[in-house]
Amino acid sequence: MGITLGDHQYGKAENRIVRIVRDSPRHEIRDLNVSTCLRGGFDAAHLTGDQGAVLPTDTQKQTAYAFAKTVGTDSLERYALALARHFVNDVEPVSAARVEVEEYAWVRVSVPVPGSADAGETTEHDHTWVRSGQEVRTLAVTVEADGGTWITGGLKDLVILKSTGSEFHGFLEDEYTVLEPTTDRIMATSLVAKWRFGDVDAQALDFDAVYAAARRALVTTFAHHHSLALQQTLYEMGKAVLEAVPELVEVRLSAPNKHHFLYDLGRFGIDNPGEVFHADDRPYGLIQASVIRDDAPDAGPAWQQYSGLV
Amino acid sequence: MGITLGDHQYGKAENRIVRIVRDSPRHEIRDLNVSTCLRGGFDAAHLTGDQGAVLPTDTQKQTAYAFAKTVGTDSLERYALALARHFVNDVEPVSAARVEVEEYAWVRVSVPVPGSADAGETTEHDHTWVRSGQEVRTLAVTVEADGGTWITGGLKDLVILKSTGSEFHGFLEDEYTVLEPTTDRIMATSLVAKWRFGDVDAQALDFDAVYAAARRALVTTFAHHHSLALQQTLYEMGKAVLEAVPELVEVRLSAPNKHHFLYDLGRFGIDNPGEVFHADDRPYGLIQASVIRDDAPDAGPAWQQYSGLV
Amino acid sequence: MGITLGDHQYGKAENRIVRIVRDSPRHEIRDLNVSTCLRGGFDAAHLTGDQGAVLPTDTQKQTAYAFAKTVGTDSLERYALALARHFVNDVEPVSAARVEVEEYAWVRVSVPVPGSADAGETTEHDHTWVRSGQEVRTLAVTVEADGGTWITGGLKDLVILKSTGSEFHGFLEDEYTVLEPTTDRIMATSLVAKWRFGDVDAQALDFDAVYAAARRALVTTFAHHHSLALQQTLYEMGKAVLEAVPELVEVRLSAPNKHHFLYDLGRFGIDNPGEVFHADDRPYGLIQASVIRDDAPDAGPAWQQYSGLV
Amino acid sequence: MGITLGDHQYGKAENRIVRIVRDSPRHEIRDLNVSTCLRGGFDAAHLTGDQGAVLPTDTQKQTAYAFAKTVGTDSLERYALALARHFVNDVEPVSAARVEVEEYAWVRVSVPVPGSADAGETTEHDHTWVRSGQEVRTLAVTVEADGGTWITGGLKDLVILKSTGSEFHGFLEDEYTVLEPTTDRIMATSLVAKWRFGDVDAQALDFDAVYAAARRALVTTFAHHHSLALQQTLYEMGKAVLEAVPELVEVRLSAPNKHHFLYDLGRFGIDNPGEVFHADDRPYGLIQASVIRDDAPDAGPAWQQYSGLV
């Protein structure tokens, strides 16, 4: 009975690259967390310690920073594709490369307009921002040696809450069921969403516009949809994204149910008609679902995350 | 040689209270983290285990939730004052009570205007928000048995960055100094600021307006001030707050210098004129300073935090 | 072109169950984080909001706590199997259930032996422990409606370091390679390992002994193996586990390379022969690999984590 | 009415220094987080941006790493004192320096004895450790220009639990009191303790032995003391430390009450006599207390933490 090496991959995780564009007095900023991952013929490194085929993770780091200047980050997806293609095309043992990017958003600060007669008039500052704590934008590209290319986008940490328009009742009951049904509750989650692109012209597509449209569909649906369960809301959100963005073929959603429990004030003779809640930490419901087009192509390695083997 | 009990305090930390106001279809939300702390004659609990003078922390929790309904949270400061005064006035052994509050901000989501001819026209939704990840608002009130009252406000986690307008040179050098001076760098911090109120009419003051004015002074000064050092910027920020808000008598600032190191791309023959940076994690410079009015009254227990004894 | 529901799952995550056994004065403790996940015919909940097939996540929570008493946690794996089988067998719409468990270790405190003539003699206390901050033990069971059963074990957060016996040289170089080869460095990681059981008698197997043997193989190999690369060490660790534990058929390993950079003290005329290091945070190399028996059965859903769809 | 600069301080926080001693095949490791803080005549930096008196935080970092080699870390306290005295004595504007150190503990891995006939016989490995997740050791030294010196030691993150021997009843009740008294509960905390040294010979004292004795007193007392309240246990723990270590004059303790709520299984007809608990996250009781010798000298700046101004 033998023991053999199975799947393996390696790379440099969490390169914290900040790119400033200062071609004009109005600077631009992109604040990124870039991870690179190589797959291929690295068996010797595992089996005998021979590093002859291994491009050091330090080199991957240097390349990620260098490409932030030479390729630029005007389009995050094209930056990631250039980086992945470089590894696949220029480093012989690499059979596939995956580049994952998180983007932290910043918003320009508002400052008074110099010389304005209206003291309250404000304008965006040219080179000062505050970090927007809303969602983190995510994306991943995978490029294989034969040119096969997969692109996903998404977001995480979008904390969204509605204070009404959510019910939960009519559920299955067994001997351990003590939950009371409700026709009006707070519904809140910290959404993770990922979407998979179909066959697109990656050099021409306006990826930022796709992101904005997908995010808008998620948020608007969460707000407008009268929910009978978080499951239903998730499906509607995924469907809305696919309806809004023809370039996408699948949406995957993960939603912790951030429970807000109505606080029992009746013990103190105080009425509490949906006004005072305890925001609980753990445990939490966790719902995951995929929504997909009937004619979606095979996902290939699109969903195989860098950190996903273990 | 004897051993005796020194200072002591106790309470309930981190009550996660969410308060919805639903008097009209347009709901309001306040998302709070409330900690209560009692000081006074609790020696017997420590020395003999006699709990006769100890109001349980569970009771403090119930009271914090109850007051969120009965007093309401329209003004966070008045909610905190009511809670603290209740403990001091109604619970005999309490000689001082401190209530600390963090507020997590939410912003209404924008949704299309129903029936609008303009597809891009949006409006704020009545009962759906996303969590704004910018700064957390903080406040603390301390009430003593003789009626003495201290109020502080503030914010934390305000991550702010300017991509130019910051220098650092002319510093003291010794045998361990290898830092290169610079006349143009990124300056970034995750600001903590606290301000102390003077003698104010707490029942009438518009605390939310004070908060907005203080934050605006901080942000505008950070943006506009051409910085020769983070120390200088901090002082200017504190001074601007005092100049903008007459009700405040002292500002304290804590600012980690979130280093953004220009990445050395010259090794690869690539010029990098202030465009590609590495955002480093640790270590970081940390600057703290107080800015105070000449005629500020004594701070009393204003700065004695709940968790500050140890 | 249609849009349809794809894969979906739901459950209750992170039930923080602490189980005390107090049948004798010497108590036992198990400190667990239990997540339950159901897969099956829940389409209606997503598509129409009909919850008739949905066992609430609150009910799953109640069941997890109840089973901690009725089944007990003497064997974590048998507890998890009982819970998963209950959901599959007793809840009609469920086609598969997955239960994931983390265990936080505690060690008894040592106290002086009462009445001992030797002041330094200590004994383990009967009912007091400190939390051991070393690795977290993990396990997952998946049970399908046809009785198919998959069990994995593992650990995470095992932070391990060797101060010599690690080299890295002879690697592939390209135009972005600036890393210096080394024949002596610190090697450190925060190991995640998971192992898959083959066909075992789950009612009889001593799972705790398997865990101890697998952990011992990992740690001993990391210590004894002279490393030419982290890749090589990982493979040897996985192989050692399979050689030590015949019940296991596959080991998966994820290892961040926690870089310890030799600090450049030569600038100050100070020699630093492998003595003073900077422990860096980010970025970090990340290596993942699987080691598997030639005759391992198909993995089925063994590796499909609860949170793994997105 | 003027506005002036108040207290201020600055330094480099969280230098992650790992020091290996490799004078023999059996290496030693010290894994440290070192923060340095300077106080003194830095007004010009704040008021005008003149850095002439400011030793850069980068220089402080270089010095901390250099001293890890030249002074060594055999005694953490003497390392910190040397560093603080250097800043006070050799850098003219510095009137006081504070150095704070955290130490992360590592334990040698056990490996089989090579060539032993007993397969189970193990020995400690010479140069491989796993990180012990128990408490973090802390210390702080403050040195003033006139030679005044203050030393504190301590620990944090000591998570300790007893499954019986803890009561809570007889407490004060008001209209918001709903807590049930109990004569048997789990008591658990994540302890922070700090102790202040009196007048000691810092060049000769065995600080590691003091640490071990203080920790032993804390743990033993927590275990042995039958508790009527966490307040009482804290006082007894502090008193035990002072009784065990004559060099110490004050102990400060901060203890979150990590609530373990007995789970209500009676709803399902299941008896639960102190066996199944829910470990809750928030809110939590928080108790702080000081225990002090009657003849303790004035604390001076001993408790004025680096990050404590704000």
PDB file of C-alpha atoms in Angstrom, chain B residues 47 67 70 122 207:
ATOM      1  CA  LEU B  47     -13.760  41.094  51.931  1.00  0.00           C
ATOM      2  CA  PHE B  67     -34.336  52.596  29.851  1.00  0.00           C
ATOM      3  CA  THR B  70     -38.728  54.282  28.792  1.00  0.00           C
ATOM      4  CA  THR B 122     -33.064  56.985  -6.045  1.00  0.00           C
ATOM      5  CA  PHE B 207     -25.160  66.629  21.357  1.00  0.00           C
TER       6      PHE B 207
END
